[in-house]
GROMACS .gro file of C-alpha atoms in nm:
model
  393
    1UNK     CA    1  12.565  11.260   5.874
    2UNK     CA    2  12.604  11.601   5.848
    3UNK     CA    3  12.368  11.854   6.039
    4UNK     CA    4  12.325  12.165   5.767
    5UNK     CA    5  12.317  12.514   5.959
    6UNK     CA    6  12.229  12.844   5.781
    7UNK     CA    7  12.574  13.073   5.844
    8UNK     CA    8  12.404  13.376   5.636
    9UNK     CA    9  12.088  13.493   5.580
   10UNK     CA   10  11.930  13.819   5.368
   11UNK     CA   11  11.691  13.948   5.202
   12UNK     CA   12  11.605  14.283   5.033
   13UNK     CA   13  11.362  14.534   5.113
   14UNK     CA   14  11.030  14.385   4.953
   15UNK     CA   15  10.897  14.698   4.628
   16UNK     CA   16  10.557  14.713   4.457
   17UNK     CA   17  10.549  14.555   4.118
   18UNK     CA   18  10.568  14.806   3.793
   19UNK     CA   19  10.552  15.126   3.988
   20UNK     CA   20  10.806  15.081   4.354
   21UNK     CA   21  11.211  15.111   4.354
   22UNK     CA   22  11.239  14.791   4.197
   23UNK     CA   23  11.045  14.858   3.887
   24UNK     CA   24  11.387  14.885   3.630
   25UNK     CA   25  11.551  14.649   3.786
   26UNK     CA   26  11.654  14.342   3.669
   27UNK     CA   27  11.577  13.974   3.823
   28UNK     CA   28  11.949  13.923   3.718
   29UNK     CA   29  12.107  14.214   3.891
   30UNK     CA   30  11.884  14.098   4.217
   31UNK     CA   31  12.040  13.771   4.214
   32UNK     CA   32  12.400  13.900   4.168
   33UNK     CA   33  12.339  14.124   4.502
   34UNK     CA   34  12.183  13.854   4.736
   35UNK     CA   35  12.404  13.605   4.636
   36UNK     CA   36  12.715  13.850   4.649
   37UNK     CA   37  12.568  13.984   5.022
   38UNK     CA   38  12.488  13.599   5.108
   39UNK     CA   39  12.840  13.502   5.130
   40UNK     CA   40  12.991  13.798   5.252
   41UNK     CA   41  12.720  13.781   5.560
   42UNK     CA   42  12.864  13.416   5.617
   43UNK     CA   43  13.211  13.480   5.606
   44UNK     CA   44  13.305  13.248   5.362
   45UNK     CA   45  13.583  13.273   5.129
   46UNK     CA   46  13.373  13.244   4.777
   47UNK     CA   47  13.589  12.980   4.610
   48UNK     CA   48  13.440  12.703   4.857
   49UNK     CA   49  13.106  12.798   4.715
   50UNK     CA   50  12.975  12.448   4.579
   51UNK     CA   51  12.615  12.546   4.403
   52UNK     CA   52  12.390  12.792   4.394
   53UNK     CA   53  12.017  12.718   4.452
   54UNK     CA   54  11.780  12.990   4.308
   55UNK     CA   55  11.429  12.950   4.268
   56UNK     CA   56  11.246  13.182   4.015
   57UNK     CA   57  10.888  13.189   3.840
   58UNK     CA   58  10.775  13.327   3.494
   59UNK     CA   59  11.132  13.484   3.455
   60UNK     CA   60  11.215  13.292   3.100
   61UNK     CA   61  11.468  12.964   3.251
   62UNK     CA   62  11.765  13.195   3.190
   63UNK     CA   63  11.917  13.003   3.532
   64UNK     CA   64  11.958  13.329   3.736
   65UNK     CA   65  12.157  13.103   4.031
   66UNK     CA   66  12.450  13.034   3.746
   67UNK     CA   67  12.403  13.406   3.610
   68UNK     CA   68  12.462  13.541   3.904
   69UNK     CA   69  12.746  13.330   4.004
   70UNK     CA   70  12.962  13.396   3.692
   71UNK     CA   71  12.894  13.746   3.743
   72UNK     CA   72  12.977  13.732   4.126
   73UNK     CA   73  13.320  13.594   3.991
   74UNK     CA   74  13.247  13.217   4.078
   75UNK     CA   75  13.230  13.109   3.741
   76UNK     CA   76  13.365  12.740   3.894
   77UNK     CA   77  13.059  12.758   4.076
   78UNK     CA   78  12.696  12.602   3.906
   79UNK     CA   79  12.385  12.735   3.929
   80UNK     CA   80  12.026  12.569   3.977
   81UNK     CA   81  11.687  12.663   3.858
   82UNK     CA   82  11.399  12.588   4.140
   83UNK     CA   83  11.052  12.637   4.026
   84UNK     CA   84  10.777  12.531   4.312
   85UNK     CA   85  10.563  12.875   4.217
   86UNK     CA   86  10.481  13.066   4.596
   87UNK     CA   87  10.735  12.753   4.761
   88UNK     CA   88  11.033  12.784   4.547
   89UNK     CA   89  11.276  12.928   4.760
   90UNK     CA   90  11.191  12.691   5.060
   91UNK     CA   91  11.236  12.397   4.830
   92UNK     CA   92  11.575  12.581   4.766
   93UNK     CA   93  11.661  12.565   5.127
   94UNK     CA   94  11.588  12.232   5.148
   95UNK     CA   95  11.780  12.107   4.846
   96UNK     CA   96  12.090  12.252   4.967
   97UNK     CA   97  12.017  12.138   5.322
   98UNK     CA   98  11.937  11.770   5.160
   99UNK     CA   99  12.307  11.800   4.968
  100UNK     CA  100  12.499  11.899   5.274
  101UNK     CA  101  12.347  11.660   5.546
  102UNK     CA  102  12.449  11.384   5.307
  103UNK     CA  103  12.798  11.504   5.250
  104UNK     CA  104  12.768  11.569   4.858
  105UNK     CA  105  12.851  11.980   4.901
  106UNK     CA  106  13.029  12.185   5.172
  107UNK     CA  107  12.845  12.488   5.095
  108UNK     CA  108  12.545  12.606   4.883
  109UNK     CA  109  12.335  12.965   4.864
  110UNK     CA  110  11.982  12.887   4.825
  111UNK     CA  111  11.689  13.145   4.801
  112UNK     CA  112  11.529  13.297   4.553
  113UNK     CA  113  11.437  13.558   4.302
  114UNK     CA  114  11.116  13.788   4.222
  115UNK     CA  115  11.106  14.056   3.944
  116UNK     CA  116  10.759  14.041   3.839
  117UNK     CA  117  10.820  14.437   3.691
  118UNK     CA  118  11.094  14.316   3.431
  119UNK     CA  119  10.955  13.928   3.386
  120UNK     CA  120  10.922  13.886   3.008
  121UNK     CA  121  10.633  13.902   2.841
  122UNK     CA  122  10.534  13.510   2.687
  123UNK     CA  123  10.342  13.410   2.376
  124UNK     CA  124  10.221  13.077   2.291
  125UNK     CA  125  10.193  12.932   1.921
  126UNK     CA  126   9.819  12.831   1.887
  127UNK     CA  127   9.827  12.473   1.786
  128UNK     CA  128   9.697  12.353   1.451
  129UNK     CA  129   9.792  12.713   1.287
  130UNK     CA  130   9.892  12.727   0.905
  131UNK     CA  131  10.171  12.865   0.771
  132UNK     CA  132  10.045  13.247   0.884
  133UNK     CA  133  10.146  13.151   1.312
  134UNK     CA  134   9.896  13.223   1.534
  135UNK     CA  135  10.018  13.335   1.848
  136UNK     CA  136   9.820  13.361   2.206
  137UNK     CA  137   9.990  13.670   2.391
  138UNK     CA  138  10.023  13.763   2.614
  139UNK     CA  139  10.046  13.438   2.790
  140UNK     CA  140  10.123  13.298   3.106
  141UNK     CA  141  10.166  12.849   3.160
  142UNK     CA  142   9.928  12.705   3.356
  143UNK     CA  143  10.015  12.586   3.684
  144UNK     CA  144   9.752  12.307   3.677
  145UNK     CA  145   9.459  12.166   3.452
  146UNK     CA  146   9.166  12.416   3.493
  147UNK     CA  147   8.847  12.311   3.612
  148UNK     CA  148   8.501  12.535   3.710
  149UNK     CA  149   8.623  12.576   4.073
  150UNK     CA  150   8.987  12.559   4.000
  151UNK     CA  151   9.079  12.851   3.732
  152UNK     CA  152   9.463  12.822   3.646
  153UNK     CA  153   9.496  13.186   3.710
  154UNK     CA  154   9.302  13.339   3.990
  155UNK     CA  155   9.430  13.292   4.238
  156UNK     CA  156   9.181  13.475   4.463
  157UNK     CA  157   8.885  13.186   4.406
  158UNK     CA  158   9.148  12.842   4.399
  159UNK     CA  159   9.336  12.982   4.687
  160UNK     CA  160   9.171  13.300   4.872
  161UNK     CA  161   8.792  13.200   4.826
  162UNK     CA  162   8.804  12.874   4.814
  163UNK     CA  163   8.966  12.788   5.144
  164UNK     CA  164   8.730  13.058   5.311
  165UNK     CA  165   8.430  12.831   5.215
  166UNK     CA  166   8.580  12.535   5.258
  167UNK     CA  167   8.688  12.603   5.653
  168UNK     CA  168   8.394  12.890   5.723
  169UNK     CA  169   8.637  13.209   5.700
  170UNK     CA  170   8.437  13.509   5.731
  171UNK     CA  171   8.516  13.847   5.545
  172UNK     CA  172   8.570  14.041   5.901
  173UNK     CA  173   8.805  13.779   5.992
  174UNK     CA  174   9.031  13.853   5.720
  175UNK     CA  175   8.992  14.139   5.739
  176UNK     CA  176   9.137  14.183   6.097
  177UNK     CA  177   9.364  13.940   6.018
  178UNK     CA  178   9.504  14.149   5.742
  179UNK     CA  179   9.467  14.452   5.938
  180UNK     CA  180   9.696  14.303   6.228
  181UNK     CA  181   9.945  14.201   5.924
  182UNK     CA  182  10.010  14.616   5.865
  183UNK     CA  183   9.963  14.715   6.201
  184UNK     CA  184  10.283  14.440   6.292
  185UNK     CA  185  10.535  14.514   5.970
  186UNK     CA  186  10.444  14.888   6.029
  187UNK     CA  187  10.593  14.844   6.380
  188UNK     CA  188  10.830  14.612   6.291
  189UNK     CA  189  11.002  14.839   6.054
  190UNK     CA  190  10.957  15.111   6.279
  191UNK     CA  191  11.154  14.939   6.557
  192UNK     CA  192  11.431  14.850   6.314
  193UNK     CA  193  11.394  14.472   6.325
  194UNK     CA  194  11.419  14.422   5.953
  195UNK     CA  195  11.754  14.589   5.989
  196UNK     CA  196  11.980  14.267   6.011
  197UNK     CA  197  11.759  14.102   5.735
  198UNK     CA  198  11.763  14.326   5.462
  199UNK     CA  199  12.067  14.452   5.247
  200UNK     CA  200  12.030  14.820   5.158
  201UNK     CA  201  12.089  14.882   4.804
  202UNK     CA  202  12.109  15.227   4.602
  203UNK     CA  203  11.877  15.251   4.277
  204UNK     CA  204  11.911  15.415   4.018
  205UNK     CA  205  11.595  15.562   3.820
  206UNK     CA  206  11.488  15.588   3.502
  207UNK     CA  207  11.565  15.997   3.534
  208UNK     CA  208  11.917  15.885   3.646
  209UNK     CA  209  11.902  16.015   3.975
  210UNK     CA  210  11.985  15.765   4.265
  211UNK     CA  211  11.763  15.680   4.590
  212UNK     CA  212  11.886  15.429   4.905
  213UNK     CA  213  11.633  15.116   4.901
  214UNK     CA  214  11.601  14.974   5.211
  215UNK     CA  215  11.225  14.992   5.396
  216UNK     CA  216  10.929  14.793   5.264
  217UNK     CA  217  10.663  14.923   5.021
  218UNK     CA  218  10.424  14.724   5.085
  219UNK     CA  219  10.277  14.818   5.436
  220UNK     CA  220  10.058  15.064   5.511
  221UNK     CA  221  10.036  15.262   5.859
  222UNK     CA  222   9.708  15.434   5.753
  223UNK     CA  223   9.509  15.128   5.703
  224UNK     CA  224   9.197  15.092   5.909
  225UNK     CA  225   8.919  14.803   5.943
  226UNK     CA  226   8.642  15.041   5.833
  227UNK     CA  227   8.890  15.067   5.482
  228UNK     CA  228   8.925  14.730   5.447
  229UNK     CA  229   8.588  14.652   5.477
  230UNK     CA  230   8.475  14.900   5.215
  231UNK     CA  231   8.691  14.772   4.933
  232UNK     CA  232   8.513  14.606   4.681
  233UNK     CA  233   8.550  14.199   4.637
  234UNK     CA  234   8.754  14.073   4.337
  235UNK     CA  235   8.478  13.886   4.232
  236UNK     CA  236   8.100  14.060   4.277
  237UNK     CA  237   7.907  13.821   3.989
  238UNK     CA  238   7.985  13.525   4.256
  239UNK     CA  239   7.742  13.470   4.565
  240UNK     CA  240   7.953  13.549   4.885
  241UNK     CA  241   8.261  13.608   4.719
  242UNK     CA  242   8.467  13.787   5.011
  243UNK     CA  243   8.848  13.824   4.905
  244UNK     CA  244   8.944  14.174   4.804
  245UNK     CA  245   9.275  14.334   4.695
  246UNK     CA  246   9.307  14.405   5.117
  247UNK     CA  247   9.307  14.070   5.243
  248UNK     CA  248   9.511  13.912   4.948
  249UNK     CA  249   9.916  13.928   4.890
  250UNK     CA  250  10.028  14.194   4.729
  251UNK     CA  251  10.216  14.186   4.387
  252UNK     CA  252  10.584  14.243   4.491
  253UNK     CA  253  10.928  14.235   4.369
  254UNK     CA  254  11.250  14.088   4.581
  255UNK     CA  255  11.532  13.817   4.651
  256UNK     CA  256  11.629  13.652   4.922
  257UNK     CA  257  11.878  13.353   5.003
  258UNK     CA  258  12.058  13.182   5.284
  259UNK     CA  259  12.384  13.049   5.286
  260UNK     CA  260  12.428  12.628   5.390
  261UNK     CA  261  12.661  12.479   5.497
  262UNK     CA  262  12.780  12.166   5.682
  263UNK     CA  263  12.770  12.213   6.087
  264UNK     CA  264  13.172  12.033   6.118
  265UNK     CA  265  13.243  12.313   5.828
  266UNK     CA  266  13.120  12.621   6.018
  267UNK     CA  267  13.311  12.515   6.357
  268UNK     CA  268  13.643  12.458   6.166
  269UNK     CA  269  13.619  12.789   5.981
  270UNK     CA  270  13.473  12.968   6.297
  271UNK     CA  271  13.130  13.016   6.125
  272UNK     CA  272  12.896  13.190   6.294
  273UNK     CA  273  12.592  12.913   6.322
  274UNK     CA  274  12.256  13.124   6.290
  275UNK     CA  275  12.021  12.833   6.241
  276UNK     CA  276  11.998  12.445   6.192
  277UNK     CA  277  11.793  12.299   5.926
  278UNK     CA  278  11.595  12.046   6.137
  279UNK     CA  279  11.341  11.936   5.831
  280UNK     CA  280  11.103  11.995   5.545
  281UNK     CA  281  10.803  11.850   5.343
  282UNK     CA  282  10.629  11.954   5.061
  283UNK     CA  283  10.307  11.823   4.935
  284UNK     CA  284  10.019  11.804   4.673
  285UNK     CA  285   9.627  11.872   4.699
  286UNK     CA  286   9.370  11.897   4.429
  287UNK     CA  287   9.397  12.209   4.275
  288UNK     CA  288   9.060  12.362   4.413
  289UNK     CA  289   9.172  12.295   4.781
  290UNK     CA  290   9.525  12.518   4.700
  291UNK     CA  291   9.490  12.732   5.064
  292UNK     CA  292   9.476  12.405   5.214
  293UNK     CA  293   9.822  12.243   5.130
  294UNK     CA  294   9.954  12.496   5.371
  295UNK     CA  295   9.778  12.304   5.660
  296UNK     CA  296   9.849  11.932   5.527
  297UNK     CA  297  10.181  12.039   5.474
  298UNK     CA  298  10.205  12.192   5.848
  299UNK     CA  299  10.139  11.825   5.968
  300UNK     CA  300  10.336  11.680   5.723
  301UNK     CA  301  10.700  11.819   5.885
  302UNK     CA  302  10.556  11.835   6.224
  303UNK     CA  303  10.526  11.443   6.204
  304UNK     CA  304  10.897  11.373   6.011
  305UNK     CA  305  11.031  11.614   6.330
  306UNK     CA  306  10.846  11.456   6.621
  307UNK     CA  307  10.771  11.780   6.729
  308UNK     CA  308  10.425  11.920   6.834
  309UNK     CA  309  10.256  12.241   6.753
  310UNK     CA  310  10.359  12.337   7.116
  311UNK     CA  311  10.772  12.316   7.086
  312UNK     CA  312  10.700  12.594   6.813
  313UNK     CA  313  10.836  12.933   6.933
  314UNK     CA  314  10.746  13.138   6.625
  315UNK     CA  315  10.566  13.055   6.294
  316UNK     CA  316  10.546  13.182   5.918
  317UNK     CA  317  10.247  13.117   5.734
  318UNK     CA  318  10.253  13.287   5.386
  319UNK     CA  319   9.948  13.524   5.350
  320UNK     CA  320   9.861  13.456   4.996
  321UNK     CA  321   9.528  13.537   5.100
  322UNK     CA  322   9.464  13.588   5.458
  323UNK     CA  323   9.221  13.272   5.435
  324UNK     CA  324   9.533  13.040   5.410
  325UNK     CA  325   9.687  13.123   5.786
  326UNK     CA  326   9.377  13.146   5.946
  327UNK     CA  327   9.258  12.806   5.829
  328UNK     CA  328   9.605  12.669   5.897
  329UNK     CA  329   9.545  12.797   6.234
  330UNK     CA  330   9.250  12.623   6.314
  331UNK     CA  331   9.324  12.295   6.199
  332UNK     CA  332   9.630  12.288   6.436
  333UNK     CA  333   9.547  12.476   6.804
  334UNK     CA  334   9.806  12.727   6.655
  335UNK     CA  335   9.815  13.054   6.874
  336UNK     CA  336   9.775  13.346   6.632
  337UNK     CA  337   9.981  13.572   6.833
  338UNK     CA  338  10.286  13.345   6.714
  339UNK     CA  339  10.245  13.403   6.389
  340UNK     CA  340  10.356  13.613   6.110
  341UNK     CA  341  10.509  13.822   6.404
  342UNK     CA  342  10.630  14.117   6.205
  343UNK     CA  343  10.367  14.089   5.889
  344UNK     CA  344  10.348  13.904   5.590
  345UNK     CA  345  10.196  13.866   5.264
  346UNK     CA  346   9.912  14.108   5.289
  347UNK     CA  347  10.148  14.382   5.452
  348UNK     CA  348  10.524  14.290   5.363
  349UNK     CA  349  10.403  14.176   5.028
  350UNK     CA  350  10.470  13.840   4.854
  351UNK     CA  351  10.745  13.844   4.600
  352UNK     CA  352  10.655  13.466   4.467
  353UNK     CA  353  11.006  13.308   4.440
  354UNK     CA  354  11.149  13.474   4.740
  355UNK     CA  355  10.886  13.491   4.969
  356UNK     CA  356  11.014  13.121   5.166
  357UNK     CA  357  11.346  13.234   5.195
  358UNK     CA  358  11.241  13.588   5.302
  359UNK     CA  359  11.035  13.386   5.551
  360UNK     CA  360  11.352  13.186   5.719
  361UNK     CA  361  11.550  13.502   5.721
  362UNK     CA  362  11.270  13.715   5.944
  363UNK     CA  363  11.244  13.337   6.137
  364UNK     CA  364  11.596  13.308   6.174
  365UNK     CA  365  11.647  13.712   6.325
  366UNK     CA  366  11.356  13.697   6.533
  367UNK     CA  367  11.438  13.385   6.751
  368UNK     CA  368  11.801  13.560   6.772
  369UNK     CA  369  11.600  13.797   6.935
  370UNK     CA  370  11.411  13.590   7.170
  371UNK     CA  371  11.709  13.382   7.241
  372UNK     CA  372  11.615  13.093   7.024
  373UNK     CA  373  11.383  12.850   6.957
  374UNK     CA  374  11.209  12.623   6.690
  375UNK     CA  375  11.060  12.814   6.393
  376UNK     CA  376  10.820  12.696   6.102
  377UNK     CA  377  10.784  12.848   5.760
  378UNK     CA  378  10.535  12.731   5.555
  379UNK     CA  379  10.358  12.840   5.266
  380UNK     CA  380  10.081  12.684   4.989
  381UNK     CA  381  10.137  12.745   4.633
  382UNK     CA  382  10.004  12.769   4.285
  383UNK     CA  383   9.906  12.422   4.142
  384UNK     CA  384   9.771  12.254   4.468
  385UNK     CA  385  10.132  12.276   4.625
  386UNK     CA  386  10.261  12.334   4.961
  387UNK     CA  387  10.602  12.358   5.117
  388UNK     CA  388  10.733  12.406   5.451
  389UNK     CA  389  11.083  12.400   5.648
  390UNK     CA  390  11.144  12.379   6.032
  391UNK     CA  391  11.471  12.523   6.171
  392UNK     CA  392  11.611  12.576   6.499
  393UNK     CA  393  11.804  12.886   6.655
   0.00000   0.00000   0.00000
């Protein structure tokens, strides 16, 4: 069989939802650009493109992967819809990876796509209305059946609160946990290690005038524990609650993708191999235990591998809520300092369908860096879901 290697990897600089750079622009013009800078990164002539694998969430099933690929001028090329909520583009990754090892593709893009700004706005026909519609708006699908401890969407008591109680998180330890977060994508940007990962793009605004777009929003250099711990929690009226706006995710907009392709394939066309695509795992939890997938799911692709928490060089645990890593880090012996090495969710932000693939790209640079290694991104998301992918530089 086959061994799929990523040849290209990018992402763009991560904007705040309805008010950064992003805010006018379209999912569909930010899935023309990463696929477009996807295959130019990985040298590949575009006509032995086989699929593109775009995950997206709440954006309408338009199909942004085939939208973007007729636009990009591979209209031979098909396009695939991924929808995992916070794991999509890692369950991108690993379809393509899962189509090349077994010979079915020479090469796919895979990542994925976040304009929560421009997502459409949905309604819902209330059932049993007469011939005068009732309509529910505006509305958002569930992403599992709700129950007293599991609301379908809040996030910040399935995921954030929920997995603090469960493990014994206290509200100082996410708090310096999400402190760290800034503190390393502040000085991660600042020492130009996003560089290689993100494509620089020029905006233009609603005024007309244009601006360059290339450095996170998210981040904040002024942040301090005593700040932190003086923001209100999300949810006073319950007994304890202890997730706040500082040690969730932000709300973010982005793309992200990675270009596949068969190992034999990159050595006859003189690819340069950035990664191999060792495994991946996905799995399902009860919808009140959400934070936890990301730990189940941690042990799920360490077992498939054969690999211990020890052959790890670097790690990427999504910071939904800061809960999730820090419980992830327990149940495994993992050593903090290896992960989320240059920020995450709380800092960098988390643009939902493009965090994973955002993930594998700052993975993927990063062990460059360090002259290689094994890397783990892994993430929990919305439903009771988790998702995570092991590659090697």
């Amino acid at each position: 069989m086959a061994k799929p290697v990523i040849v290209g990897a990018v992402r763009t600089a991560i904007a705040r939802s309805f008010k950064g750079a992003l805010v006018n622009v379209a999912s569909e013009t930010l899935a023309i650009d990463i696929l477009t800078e996807a295959v130019r990164r990985s040298g590949i002539d575009p006509s032995d493109v086989d699929d593109v694998i775009l995950a997206e969430l709440n954006y309408g099933g338009g199909d942004l992967a085939r939208y973007a690929a007729v636009a990009s001028g591979m209209e031979s090329v098909p396009g695939q819809a991924v929808n995992r909520h916070c794991a999509g583009s890692l369950t991108s990754i690993a379809n393509a990876a899962a189509h090349i090892g077994v010979g079915m593709e020479r090469v796919i893009v895979a990542g994925g796509v976040q304009s929560l700004s421009t997502s459409p706005l949905m309604k819902w026909r209330v059932p049993g209305s007469g011939p005068e519609l009732e309509f529910k708006e505006p509305w958002m699908p569930p992403s599992h059946p709700e129950t007293p401890d599991a609301p379908a969407l809040d996030m910040s008591i399935t995921v954030g609160w929920n997995t603090a109680k469960k493990v014994g998180i206290s509200r100082r330890e996410m708090d310096e946990w999400a402190l760290r977060s800034h503190q390393r994508a502040v000085a991660a940007s600042d020492a130009g290690k996003f560089a290689d990962e993100i494509l620089p793009m020029k905006i233009e605004r609603a005024d007309g005038s244009i601006i360059d777009f290339a450095v996170d929003e998210h981040p904040r250099r002024d942040t301090t524990l005593e700040r932190l711990a003086a923001l209100p929690v999300l949810h006073p009226e319950i007994e304890g609650f202890s997730i706040t706006a500082g040690n969730s995710s932000g709300i973010n907009d982005a793309a992200a993708a990675v270009t596949v392709t068969a190992d034999d394939y990159a050595v006859a066309h003189g690819l340069d191999v950035l990664a191999t695509v060792r495994a991946w795992a996905n799995v399902g939890v009860t919808p009140a235990d959400n934070g936890i997938a990301a730990v189940n799911v941690i042990g799920k692709v360490l077992d498939r591998t054969g690999l211990s928490v020890g052959d790890v060089a670097l790690w990427e645990i999504n910071e939904a809520f800061a809960s999730v890593p820090i419980a992830a880090c327990r149940a495994h012996g993992i050593e903090e300092e290896k992960v989320n090495f240059s920020g995450s969710g709380c800092s960098l932000g988390h643009p939902i369908s493009a965090s994973g693939a955002r993930q594998v790209a700052t993975l993927i640079y990063e062990l460059r860096r360090r002259g290689g290694g094994i890397g783990v991104s892994a993430m929990c998301a919305g439903g009771g879901m988790g998702g995570a992918l092991v590659i090697e530089v």
